[in-house]
Amino acid sequence: MTGVRLPRPSECRSCADPIRFVKLQTTGKALPVNPRPDPDHGNVVAHLAGSRLVGYVISADHGPSPLFPFRFVPHYATCPAEQKPTRRRDSAPADDPLFPI
């Protein structure tokens, strides 16, 4: 969409990357999303309501809608500060003194 001004980006407190917020219709909470719409990978749809982005997360109950022209990726999916190391599946479980093997 050309000529549309999205709200100004904010800054992620964890990684300092730019983010925007989408106010979720279902909860009223603000969900941080990456600042650029991503129609191919975004699962958060939004539209401008005044100067705010309002939308919802695409789910089995709520698919994409043409009334919500923007699709964003939630920032937590790409935030480098939020990437937690995962345990390797082939590693042995830690010994637990309460539940010996």
PDB file of N, CA and C in Angstrom:
ATOM      1  N   MET A   1       0.849  -1.174   0.000  1.00  0.00           N
ATOM      2  CA  MET A   1       0.000   0.000   0.000  1.00  0.00           C
ATOM      3  C   MET A   1       0.889   1.228   0.000  1.00  0.00           C
ATOM      4  N   THR A   2       0.705   2.064  -0.965  1.00  0.00           N
ATOM      5  CA  THR A   2       1.522   3.269  -1.047  1.00  0.00           C
ATOM      6  C   THR A   2       0.774   4.431  -0.418  1.00  0.00           C
ATOM      7  N   GLY A   3       1.515   5.377   0.101  1.00  0.00           N
ATOM      8  CA  GLY A   3       0.931   6.562   0.689  1.00  0.00           C
ATOM      9  C   GLY A   3       0.419   6.373   2.108  1.00  0.00           C
ATOM     10  N   VAL A   4       0.564   5.204   2.670  1.00  0.00           N
ATOM     11  CA  VAL A   4       0.100   4.947   4.033  1.00  0.00           C
ATOM     12  C   VAL A   4       1.268   5.151   4.983  1.00  0.00           C
ATOM     13  N   ARG A   5       1.020   5.920   6.034  1.00  0.00           N
ATOM     14  CA  ARG A   5       2.054   6.144   7.048  1.00  0.00           C
ATOM     15  C   ARG A   5       1.783   5.273   8.254  1.00  0.00           C
ATOM     16  N   LEU A   6       2.689   4.339   8.482  1.00  0.00           N
ATOM     17  CA  LEU A   6       2.574   3.485   9.659  1.00  0.00           C
ATOM     18  C   LEU A   6       3.074   4.243  10.880  1.00  0.00           C
ATOM     19  N   PRO A   7       2.633   3.841  12.072  1.00  0.00           N
ATOM     20  CA  PRO A   7       3.142   4.491  13.287  1.00  0.00           C
ATOM     21  C   PRO A   7       4.661   4.402  13.361  1.00  0.00           C
ATOM     22  N   ARG A   8       5.232   5.376  14.015  1.00  0.00           N
ATOM     23  CA  ARG A   8       6.692   5.397  14.177  1.00  0.00           C
ATOM     24  C   ARG A   8       7.184   4.173  14.909  1.00  0.00           C
ATOM     25  N   PRO A   9       8.315   3.615  14.460  1.00  0.00           N
ATOM     26  CA  PRO A   9       8.864   2.456  15.177  1.00  0.00           C
ATOM     27  C   PRO A   9       9.376   2.839  16.565  1.00  0.00           C
ATOM     28  N   SER A  10       9.337   1.880  17.450  1.00  0.00           N
ATOM     29  CA  SER A  10       9.947   1.987  18.779  1.00  0.00           C
ATOM     30  C   SER A  10      11.224   1.163  18.747  1.00  0.00           C
ATOM     31  N   GLU A  11      11.803   0.942  19.923  1.00  0.00           N
ATOM     32  CA  GLU A  11      13.040   0.165  20.005  1.00  0.00           C
ATOM     33  C   GLU A  11      12.855  -0.992  20.977  1.00  0.00           C
ATOM     34  N   CYS A  12      13.272  -2.181  20.568  1.00  0.00           N
ATOM     35  CA  CYS A  12      13.214  -3.362  21.434  1.00  0.00           C
ATOM     36  C   CYS A  12      14.149  -3.148  22.625  1.00  0.00           C
ATOM     37  N   ARG A  13      13.653  -3.387  23.822  1.00  0.00           N
ATOM     38  CA  ARG A  13      14.483  -3.211  25.023  1.00  0.00           C
ATOM     39  C   ARG A  13      15.565  -4.269  25.138  1.00  0.00           C
ATOM     40  N   SER A  14      15.370  -5.410  24.489  1.00  0.00           N
ATOM     41  CA  SER A  14      16.347  -6.496  24.594  1.00  0.00           C
ATOM     42  C   SER A  14      17.474  -6.383  23.587  1.00  0.00           C
ATOM     43  N   CYS A  15      17.138  -6.014  22.341  1.00  0.00           N
ATOM     44  CA  CYS A  15      18.167  -6.027  21.294  1.00  0.00           C
ATOM     45  C   CYS A  15      18.364  -4.675  20.612  1.00  0.00           C
ATOM     46  N   ALA A  16      17.526  -3.696  20.905  1.00  0.00           N
ATOM     47  CA  ALA A  16      17.596  -2.344  20.345  1.00  0.00           C
ATOM     48  C   ALA A  16      17.191  -2.265  18.875  1.00  0.00           C
ATOM     49  N   ASP A  17      16.684  -3.353  18.296  1.00  0.00           N
ATOM     50  CA  ASP A  17      16.180  -3.300  16.917  1.00  0.00           C
ATOM     51  C   ASP A  17      14.872  -2.516  16.888  1.00  0.00           C
ATOM     52  N   PRO A  18      14.549  -1.920  15.739  1.00  0.00           N
ATOM     53  CA  PRO A  18      13.265  -1.221  15.640  1.00  0.00           C
ATOM     54  C   PRO A  18      12.103  -2.217  15.650  1.00  0.00           C
ATOM     55  N   ILE A  19      11.008  -1.823  16.295  1.00  0.00           N
ATOM     56  CA  ILE A  19       9.791  -2.638  16.352  1.00  0.00           C
ATOM     57  C   ILE A  19       8.580  -1.711  16.243  1.00  0.00           C
ATOM     58  N   ARG A  20       7.447  -2.282  15.936  1.00  0.00           N
ATOM     59  CA  ARG A  20       6.163  -1.586  16.019  1.00  0.00           C
ATOM     60  C   ARG A  20       5.285  -2.413  16.953  1.00  0.00           C
ATOM     61  N   PHE A  21       4.170  -1.847  17.357  1.00  0.00           N
ATOM     62  CA  PHE A  21       3.234  -2.573  18.205  1.00  0.00           C
ATOM     63  C   PHE A  21       1.891  -2.683  17.504  1.00  0.00           C
ATOM     64  N   VAL A  22       1.309  -3.875  17.567  1.00  0.00           N
ATOM     65  CA  VAL A  22      -0.043  -4.112  17.073  1.00  0.00           C
ATOM     66  C   VAL A  22      -0.908  -4.377  18.298  1.00  0.00           C
ATOM     67  N   LYS A  23      -1.953  -3.565  18.470  1.00  0.00           N
ATOM     68  CA  LYS A  23      -2.887  -3.792  19.575  1.00  0.00           C
ATOM     69  C   LYS A  23      -3.808  -4.938  19.168  1.00  0.00           C
ATOM     70  N   LEU A  24      -3.780  -6.017  19.944  1.00  0.00           N
ATOM     71  CA  LEU A  24      -4.574  -7.197  19.615  1.00  0.00           C
ATOM     72  C   LEU A  24      -6.040  -6.971  19.967  1.00  0.00           C
ATOM     73  N   GLN A  25      -6.918  -7.274  19.012  1.00  0.00           N
ATOM     74  CA  GLN A  25      -8.352  -7.091  19.228  1.00  0.00           C
ATOM     75  C   GLN A  25      -8.880  -7.994  20.329  1.00  0.00           C
ATOM     76  N   THR A  26      -8.312  -9.179  20.454  1.00  0.00           N
ATOM     77  CA  THR A  26      -8.841 -10.151  21.404  1.00  0.00           C
ATOM     78  C   THR A  26      -8.501  -9.820  22.848  1.00  0.00           C
ATOM     79  N   THR A  27      -7.318  -9.289  23.092  1.00  0.00           N
ATOM     80  CA  THR A  27      -6.876  -9.057  24.472  1.00  0.00           C
ATOM     81  C   THR A  27      -6.639  -7.590  24.802  1.00  0.00           C
ATOM     82  N   GLY A  28      -6.471  -6.759  23.785  1.00  0.00           N
ATOM     83  CA  GLY A  28      -6.142  -5.361  24.016  1.00  0.00           C
ATOM     84  C   GLY A  28      -4.673  -5.138  24.308  1.00  0.00           C
ATOM     85  N   LYS A  29      -3.896  -6.220  24.346  1.00  0.00           N
ATOM     86  CA  LYS A  29      -2.462  -6.100  24.618  1.00  0.00           C
ATOM     87  C   LYS A  29      -1.721  -5.680  23.359  1.00  0.00           C
ATOM     88  N   ALA A  30      -0.566  -5.053  23.561  1.00  0.00           N
ATOM     89  CA  ALA A  30       0.282  -4.623  22.450  1.00  0.00           C
ATOM     90  C   ALA A  30       1.306  -5.710  22.150  1.00  0.00           C
ATOM     91  N   LEU A  31       1.301  -6.212  20.923  1.00  0.00           N
ATOM     92  CA  LEU A  31       2.231  -7.258  20.501  1.00  0.00           C
ATOM     93  C   LEU A  31       3.349  -6.622  19.688  1.00  0.00           C
ATOM     94  N   PRO A  32       4.616  -6.751  20.118  1.00  0.00           N
ATOM     95  CA  PRO A  32       5.713  -6.203  19.325  1.00  0.00           C
ATOM     96  C   PRO A  32       5.911  -7.026  18.054  1.00  0.00           C
ATOM     97  N   VAL A  33       6.037  -6.319  16.940  1.00  0.00           N
ATOM     98  CA  VAL A  33       6.256  -6.962  15.644  1.00  0.00           C
ATOM     99  C   VAL A  33       7.433  -6.293  14.956  1.00  0.00           C
ATOM    100  N   ASN A  34       8.020  -6.997  13.996  1.00  0.00           N
ATOM    101  CA  ASN A  34       9.079  -6.386  13.197  1.00  0.00           C
ATOM    102  C   ASN A  34       8.479  -5.212  12.435  1.00  0.00           C
ATOM    103  N   PRO A  35       9.259  -4.166  12.187  1.00  0.00           N
ATOM    104  CA  PRO A  35       8.690  -2.918  11.683  1.00  0.00           C
ATOM    105  C   PRO A  35       8.169  -2.952  10.249  1.00  0.00           C
ATOM    106  N   ARG A  36       8.716  -3.834   9.424  1.00  0.00           N
ATOM    107  CA  ARG A  36       8.273  -3.875   8.027  1.00  0.00           C
ATOM    108  C   ARG A  36       7.240  -4.976   7.819  1.00  0.00           C
ATOM    109  N   PRO A  37       6.146  -4.658   7.142  1.00  0.00           N
ATOM    110  CA  PRO A  37       5.182  -5.712   6.819  1.00  0.00           C
ATOM    111  C   PRO A  37       5.857  -6.816   6.005  1.00  0.00           C
ATOM    112  N   ASP A  38       5.459  -8.044   6.261  1.00  0.00           N
ATOM    113  CA  ASP A  38       6.015  -9.204   5.565  1.00  0.00           C
ATOM    114  C   ASP A  38       4.853 -10.093   5.111  1.00  0.00           C
ATOM    115  N   PRO A  39       4.322  -9.839   3.904  1.00  0.00           N
ATOM    116  CA  PRO A  39       3.145 -10.581   3.450  1.00  0.00           C
ATOM    117  C   PRO A  39       3.392 -12.070   3.260  1.00  0.00           C
ATOM    118  N   ASP A  40       4.648 -12.483   3.103  1.00  0.00           N
ATOM    119  CA  ASP A  40       4.940 -13.898   2.876  1.00  0.00           C
ATOM    120  C   ASP A  40       5.082 -14.701   4.164  1.00  0.00           C
ATOM    121  N   HIS A  41       5.567 -14.077   5.239  1.00  0.00           N
ATOM    122  CA  HIS A  41       5.859 -14.820   6.465  1.00  0.00           C
ATOM    123  C   HIS A  41       5.088 -14.327   7.690  1.00  0.00           C
ATOM    124  N   GLY A  42       4.453 -13.175   7.586  1.00  0.00           N
ATOM    125  CA  GLY A  42       3.768 -12.608   8.744  1.00  0.00           C
ATOM    126  C   GLY A  42       2.534 -13.394   9.138  1.00  0.00           C
ATOM    127  N   ASN A  43       2.349 -13.581  10.442  1.00  0.00           N
ATOM    128  CA  ASN A  43       1.139 -14.239  10.923  1.00  0.00           C
ATOM    129  C   ASN A  43       0.338 -13.333  11.855  1.00  0.00           C
ATOM    130  N   VAL A  44       0.684 -12.046  11.874  1.00  0.00           N
ATOM    131  CA  VAL A  44      -0.084 -11.045  12.600  1.00  0.00           C
ATOM    132  C   VAL A  44      -0.621 -10.074  11.555  1.00  0.00           C
ATOM    133  N   VAL A  45      -1.947  -9.971  11.457  1.00  0.00           N
ATOM    134  CA  VAL A  45      -2.541  -9.057  10.484  1.00  0.00           C
ATOM    135  C   VAL A  45      -3.004  -7.808  11.213  1.00  0.00           C
ATOM    136  N   ALA A  46      -2.955  -6.677  10.512  1.00  0.00           N
ATOM    137  CA  ALA A  46      -3.304  -5.416  11.154  1.00  0.00           C
ATOM    138  C   ALA A  46      -3.829  -4.420  10.129  1.00  0.00           C
ATOM    139  N   HIS A  47      -4.539  -3.427  10.645  1.00  0.00           N
ATOM    140  CA  HIS A  47      -4.945  -2.275   9.848  1.00  0.00           C
ATOM    141  C   HIS A  47      -4.737  -1.035  10.712  1.00  0.00           C
ATOM    142  N   LEU A  48      -4.749   0.110  10.068  1.00  0.00           N
ATOM    143  CA  LEU A  48      -4.594   1.362  10.803  1.00  0.00           C
ATOM    144  C   LEU A  48      -5.949   1.792  11.345  1.00  0.00           C
ATOM    145  N   ALA A  49      -6.003   2.059  12.623  1.00  0.00           N
ATOM    146  CA  ALA A  49      -7.187   2.616  13.270  1.00  0.00           C
ATOM    147  C   ALA A  49      -6.740   3.950  13.845  1.00  0.00           C
ATOM    148  N   GLY A  50      -6.960   5.000  13.098  1.00  0.00           N
ATOM    149  CA  GLY A  50      -6.401   6.291  13.476  1.00  0.00           C
ATOM    150  C   GLY A  50      -4.902   6.239  13.268  1.00  0.00           C
ATOM    151  N   SER A  51      -4.142   6.399  14.329  1.00  0.00           N
ATOM    152  CA  SER A  51      -2.680   6.344  14.217  1.00  0.00           C
ATOM    153  C   SER A  51      -2.106   5.061  14.827  1.00  0.00           C
ATOM    154  N   ARG A  52      -2.972   4.082  15.136  1.00  0.00           N
ATOM    155  CA  ARG A  52      -2.511   2.837  15.761  1.00  0.00           C
ATOM    156  C   ARG A  52      -2.738   1.653  14.838  1.00  0.00           C
ATOM    157  N   LEU A  53      -1.886   0.654  14.997  1.00  0.00           N
ATOM    158  CA  LEU A  53      -2.093  -0.619  14.314  1.00  0.00           C
ATOM    159  C   LEU A  53      -2.928  -1.509  15.228  1.00  0.00           C
ATOM    160  N   VAL A  54      -4.005  -2.044  14.685  1.00  0.00           N
ATOM    161  CA  VAL A  54      -4.896  -2.930  15.426  1.00  0.00           C
ATOM    162  C   VAL A  54      -5.045  -4.200  14.609  1.00  0.00           C
ATOM    163  N   GLY A  55      -5.007  -5.358  15.275  1.00  0.00           N
ATOM    164  CA  GLY A  55      -5.125  -6.588  14.512  1.00  0.00           C
ATOM    165  C   GLY A  55      -5.242  -7.819  15.374  1.00  0.00           C
ATOM    166  N   TYR A  56      -4.840  -8.948  14.786  1.00  0.00           N
ATOM    167  CA  TYR A  56      -4.947 -10.228  15.467  1.00  0.00           C
ATOM    168  C   TYR A  56      -3.932 -11.197  14.887  1.00  0.00           C
ATOM    169  N   VAL A  57      -3.708 -12.284  15.612  1.00  0.00           N
ATOM    170  CA  VAL A  57      -2.817 -13.347  15.163  1.00  0.00           C
ATOM    171  C   VAL A  57      -3.651 -14.316  14.333  1.00  0.00           C
ATOM    172  N   ILE A  58      -3.154 -14.664  13.153  1.00  0.00           N
ATOM    173  CA  ILE A  58      -3.861 -15.607  12.293  1.00  0.00           C
ATOM    174  C   ILE A  58      -3.903 -16.965  12.991  1.00  0.00           C
ATOM    175  N   SER A  59      -5.084 -17.573  13.007  1.00  0.00           N
ATOM    176  CA  SER A  59      -5.254 -18.887  13.636  1.00  0.00           C
ATOM    177  C   SER A  59      -6.276 -19.681  12.837  1.00  0.00           C
ATOM    178  N   ALA A  60      -6.582 -20.878  13.299  1.00  0.00           N
ATOM    179  CA  ALA A  60      -7.595 -21.698  12.634  1.00  0.00           C
ATOM    180  C   ALA A  60      -8.958 -21.010  12.690  1.00  0.00           C
ATOM    181  N   ASP A  61      -9.211 -20.257  13.752  1.00  0.00           N
ATOM    182  CA  ASP A  61     -10.492 -19.564  13.909  1.00  0.00           C
ATOM    183  C   ASP A  61     -10.546 -18.225  13.190  1.00  0.00           C
ATOM    184  N   HIS A  62      -9.407 -17.589  13.009  1.00  0.00           N
ATOM    185  CA  HIS A  62      -9.345 -16.254  12.401  1.00  0.00           C
ATOM    186  C   HIS A  62      -8.296 -16.235  11.302  1.00  0.00           C
ATOM    187  N   GLY A  63      -8.730 -16.414  10.080  1.00  0.00           N
ATOM    188  CA  GLY A  63      -7.815 -16.378   8.943  1.00  0.00           C
ATOM    189  C   GLY A  63      -7.529 -14.949   8.526  1.00  0.00           C
ATOM    190  N   PRO A  64      -6.676 -14.766   7.515  1.00  0.00           N
ATOM    191  CA  PRO A  64      -6.389 -13.425   7.023  1.00  0.00           C
ATOM    192  C   PRO A  64      -7.645 -12.791   6.425  1.00  0.00           C
ATOM    193  N   SER A  65      -7.708 -11.489   6.465  1.00  0.00           N
ATOM    194  CA  SER A  65      -8.858 -10.757   5.941  1.00  0.00           C
ATOM    195  C   SER A  65      -8.375  -9.592   5.091  1.00  0.00           C
ATOM    196  N   PRO A  66      -9.062  -9.290   3.979  1.00  0.00           N
ATOM    197  CA  PRO A  66      -8.668  -8.126   3.175  1.00  0.00           C
ATOM    198  C   PRO A  66      -8.869  -6.807   3.916  1.00  0.00           C
ATOM    199  N   LEU A  67      -9.642  -6.827   4.996  1.00  0.00           N
ATOM    200  CA  LEU A  67      -9.830  -5.616   5.797  1.00  0.00           C
ATOM    201  C   LEU A  67      -8.602  -5.294   6.641  1.00  0.00           C
ATOM    202  N   PHE A  68      -7.689  -6.260   6.735  1.00  0.00           N
ATOM    203  CA  PHE A  68      -6.446  -6.094   7.484  1.00  0.00           C
ATOM    204  C   PHE A  68      -5.299  -6.232   6.489  1.00  0.00           C
ATOM    205  N   PRO A  69      -4.902  -5.136   5.842  1.00  0.00           N
ATOM    206  CA  PRO A  69      -3.967  -5.220   4.715  1.00  0.00           C
ATOM    207  C   PRO A  69      -2.507  -5.481   5.068  1.00  0.00           C
ATOM    208  N   PHE A  70      -2.133  -5.345   6.336  1.00  0.00           N
ATOM    209  CA  PHE A  70      -0.729  -5.521   6.705  1.00  0.00           C
ATOM    210  C   PHE A  70      -0.533  -6.853   7.413  1.00  0.00           C
ATOM    211  N   ARG A  71       0.582  -7.524   7.093  1.00  0.00           N
ATOM    212  CA  ARG A  71       0.966  -8.752   7.800  1.00  0.00           C
ATOM    213  C   ARG A  71       2.362  -8.549   8.357  1.00  0.00           C
ATOM    214  N   PHE A  72       2.522  -8.849   9.642  1.00  0.00           N
ATOM    215  CA  PHE A  72       3.794  -8.661  10.325  1.00  0.00           C
ATOM    216  C   PHE A  72       4.252  -9.965  10.961  1.00  0.00           C
ATOM    217  N   VAL A  73       5.563 -10.047  11.201  1.00  0.00           N
ATOM    218  CA  VAL A  73       6.156 -11.158  11.944  1.00  0.00           C
ATOM    219  C   VAL A  73       6.328 -10.690  13.388  1.00  0.00           C
ATOM    220  N   PRO A  74       5.879 -11.480  14.376  1.00  0.00           N
ATOM    221  CA  PRO A  74       6.118 -11.098  15.770  1.00  0.00           C
ATOM    222  C   PRO A  74       7.623 -10.954  16.020  1.00  0.00           C
ATOM    223  N   HIS A  75       7.999  -9.907  16.736  1.00  0.00           N
ATOM    224  CA  HIS A  75       9.425  -9.642  16.933  1.00  0.00           C
ATOM    225  C   HIS A  75      10.109 -10.744  17.733  1.00  0.00           C
ATOM    226  N   TYR A  76       9.405 -11.374  18.672  1.00  0.00           N
ATOM    227  CA  TYR A  76      10.059 -12.417  19.468  1.00  0.00           C
ATOM    228  C   TYR A  76      10.554 -13.571  18.601  1.00  0.00           C
ATOM    229  N   ALA A  77      10.002 -13.732  17.398  1.00  0.00           N
ATOM    230  CA  ALA A  77      10.447 -14.813  16.509  1.00  0.00           C
ATOM    231  C   ALA A  77      11.814 -14.531  15.898  1.00  0.00           C
ATOM    232  N   THR A  78      12.222 -13.269  15.867  1.00  0.00           N
ATOM    233  CA  THR A  78      13.491 -12.910  15.227  1.00  0.00           C
ATOM    234  C   THR A  78      14.447 -12.156  16.145  1.00  0.00           C
ATOM    235  N   CYS A  79      14.025 -11.834  17.354  1.00  0.00           N
ATOM    236  CA  CYS A  79      14.860 -11.051  18.273  1.00  0.00           C
ATOM    237  C   CYS A  79      16.100 -11.853  18.662  1.00  0.00           C
ATOM    238  N   PRO A  80      17.304 -11.348  18.360  1.00  0.00           N
ATOM    239  CA  PRO A  80      18.508 -12.099  18.706  1.00  0.00           C
ATOM    240  C   PRO A  80      18.687 -12.263  20.216  1.00  0.00           C
ATOM    241  N   ALA A  81      18.164 -11.344  20.999  1.00  0.00           N
ATOM    242  CA  ALA A  81      18.305 -11.443  22.453  1.00  0.00           C
ATOM    243  C   ALA A  81      17.364 -12.489  23.043  1.00  0.00           C
ATOM    244  N   GLU A  82      16.328 -12.853  22.319  1.00  0.00           N
ATOM    245  CA  GLU A  82      15.354 -13.821  22.821  1.00  0.00           C
ATOM    246  C   GLU A  82      15.641 -15.240  22.361  1.00  0.00           C
ATOM    247  N   GLN A  83      16.640 -15.427  21.532  1.00  0.00           N
ATOM    248  CA  GLN A  83      16.964 -16.764  21.039  1.00  0.00           C
ATOM    249  C   GLN A  83      17.628 -17.547  22.154  1.00  0.00           C
ATOM    250  N   LYS A  84      16.894 -18.474  22.719  1.00  0.00           N
ATOM    251  CA  LYS A  84      17.409 -19.276  23.830  1.00  0.00           C
ATOM    252  C   LYS A  84      18.014 -20.562  23.285  1.00  0.00           C
ATOM    253  N   PRO A  85      19.125 -20.987  23.848  1.00  0.00           N
ATOM    254  CA  PRO A  85      19.700 -22.256  23.391  1.00  0.00           C
ATOM    255  C   PRO A  85      18.766 -23.409  23.747  1.00  0.00           C
ATOM    256  N   THR A  86      18.670 -24.354  22.854  1.00  0.00           N
ATOM    257  CA  THR A  86      17.820 -25.512  23.104  1.00  0.00           C
ATOM    258  C   THR A  86      18.679 -26.712  23.462  1.00  0.00           C
ATOM    259  N   ARG A  87      18.114 -27.610  24.223  1.00  0.00           N
ATOM    260  CA  ARG A  87      18.833 -28.816  24.623  1.00  0.00           C
ATOM    261  C   ARG A  87      18.845 -29.796  23.462  1.00  0.00           C
ATOM    262  N   ARG A  88      19.984 -30.379  23.228  1.00  0.00           N
ATOM    263  CA  ARG A  88      20.087 -31.361  22.150  1.00  0.00           C
ATOM    264  C   ARG A  88      19.273 -32.587  22.514  1.00  0.00           C
ATOM    265  N   ARG A  89      18.590 -33.137  21.551  1.00  0.00           N
ATOM    266  CA  ARG A  89      17.752 -34.311  21.797  1.00  0.00           C
ATOM    267  C   ARG A  89      18.569 -35.545  22.140  1.00  0.00           C
ATOM    268  N   ASP A  90      19.801 -35.610  21.649  1.00  0.00           N
ATOM    269  CA  ASP A  90      20.593 -36.810  21.908  1.00  0.00           C
ATOM    270  C   ASP A  90      21.347 -36.736  23.233  1.00  0.00           C
ATOM    271  N   SER A  91      21.196 -35.639  23.971  1.00  0.00           N
ATOM    272  CA  SER A  91      21.894 -35.539  25.248  1.00  0.00           C
ATOM    273  C   SER A  91      21.116 -36.311  26.318  1.00  0.00           C
ATOM    274  N   ALA A  92      21.839 -36.836  27.266  1.00  0.00           N
ATOM    275  CA  ALA A  92      21.229 -37.609  28.345  1.00  0.00           C
ATOM    276  C   ALA A  92      20.567 -36.659  29.332  1.00  0.00           C
ATOM    277  N   PRO A  93      19.455 -37.068  29.930  1.00  0.00           N
ATOM    278  CA  PRO A  93      18.826 -36.211  30.929  1.00  0.00           C
ATOM    279  C   PRO A  93      19.721 -36.081  32.156  1.00  0.00           C
ATOM    280  N   ALA A  94      19.603 -34.957  32.824  1.00  0.00           N
ATOM    281  CA  ALA A  94      20.402 -34.725  34.028  1.00  0.00           C
ATOM    282  C   ALA A  94      19.949 -35.680  35.127  1.00  0.00           C
ATOM    283  N   ASP A  95      20.895 -36.100  35.964  1.00  0.00           N
ATOM    284  CA  ASP A  95      20.543 -36.969  37.087  1.00  0.00           C
ATOM    285  C   ASP A  95      19.679 -36.186  38.061  1.00  0.00           C
ATOM    286  N   ASP A  96      18.610 -36.800  38.486  1.00  0.00           N
ATOM    287  CA  ASP A  96      17.694 -36.167  39.419  1.00  0.00           C
ATOM    288  C   ASP A  96      17.696 -36.997  40.697  1.00  0.00           C
ATOM    289  N   PRO A  97      18.180 -36.424  41.822  1.00  0.00           N
ATOM    290  CA  PRO A  97      18.256 -37.211  43.055  1.00  0.00           C
ATOM    291  C   PRO A  97      16.880 -37.634  43.572  1.00  0.00           C
ATOM    292  N   LEU A  98      15.824 -36.916  43.214  1.00  0.00           N
ATOM    293  CA  LEU A  98      14.491 -37.281  43.678  1.00  0.00           C
ATOM    294  C   LEU A  98      13.900 -38.435  42.881  1.00  0.00           C
ATOM    295  N   PHE A  99      14.327 -38.562  41.636  1.00  0.00           N
ATOM    296  CA  PHE A  99      13.805 -39.604  40.763  1.00  0.00           C
ATOM    297  C   PHE A  99      14.963 -40.346  40.110  1.00  0.00           C
ATOM    298  N   PRO A 100      15.628 -41.242  40.855  1.00  0.00           N
ATOM    299  CA  PRO A 100      16.771 -41.952  40.271  1.00  0.00           C
ATOM    300  C   PRO A 100      16.313 -42.885  39.150  1.00  0.00           C
ATOM    301  N   ILE A 101      17.193 -43.066  38.224  1.00  0.00           N
ATOM    302  CA  ILE A 101      16.894 -43.923  37.069  1.00  0.00           C
ATOM    303  C   ILE A 101      17.238 -45.356  37.386  1.00  0.00           C
TER     304      ILE A 101
END
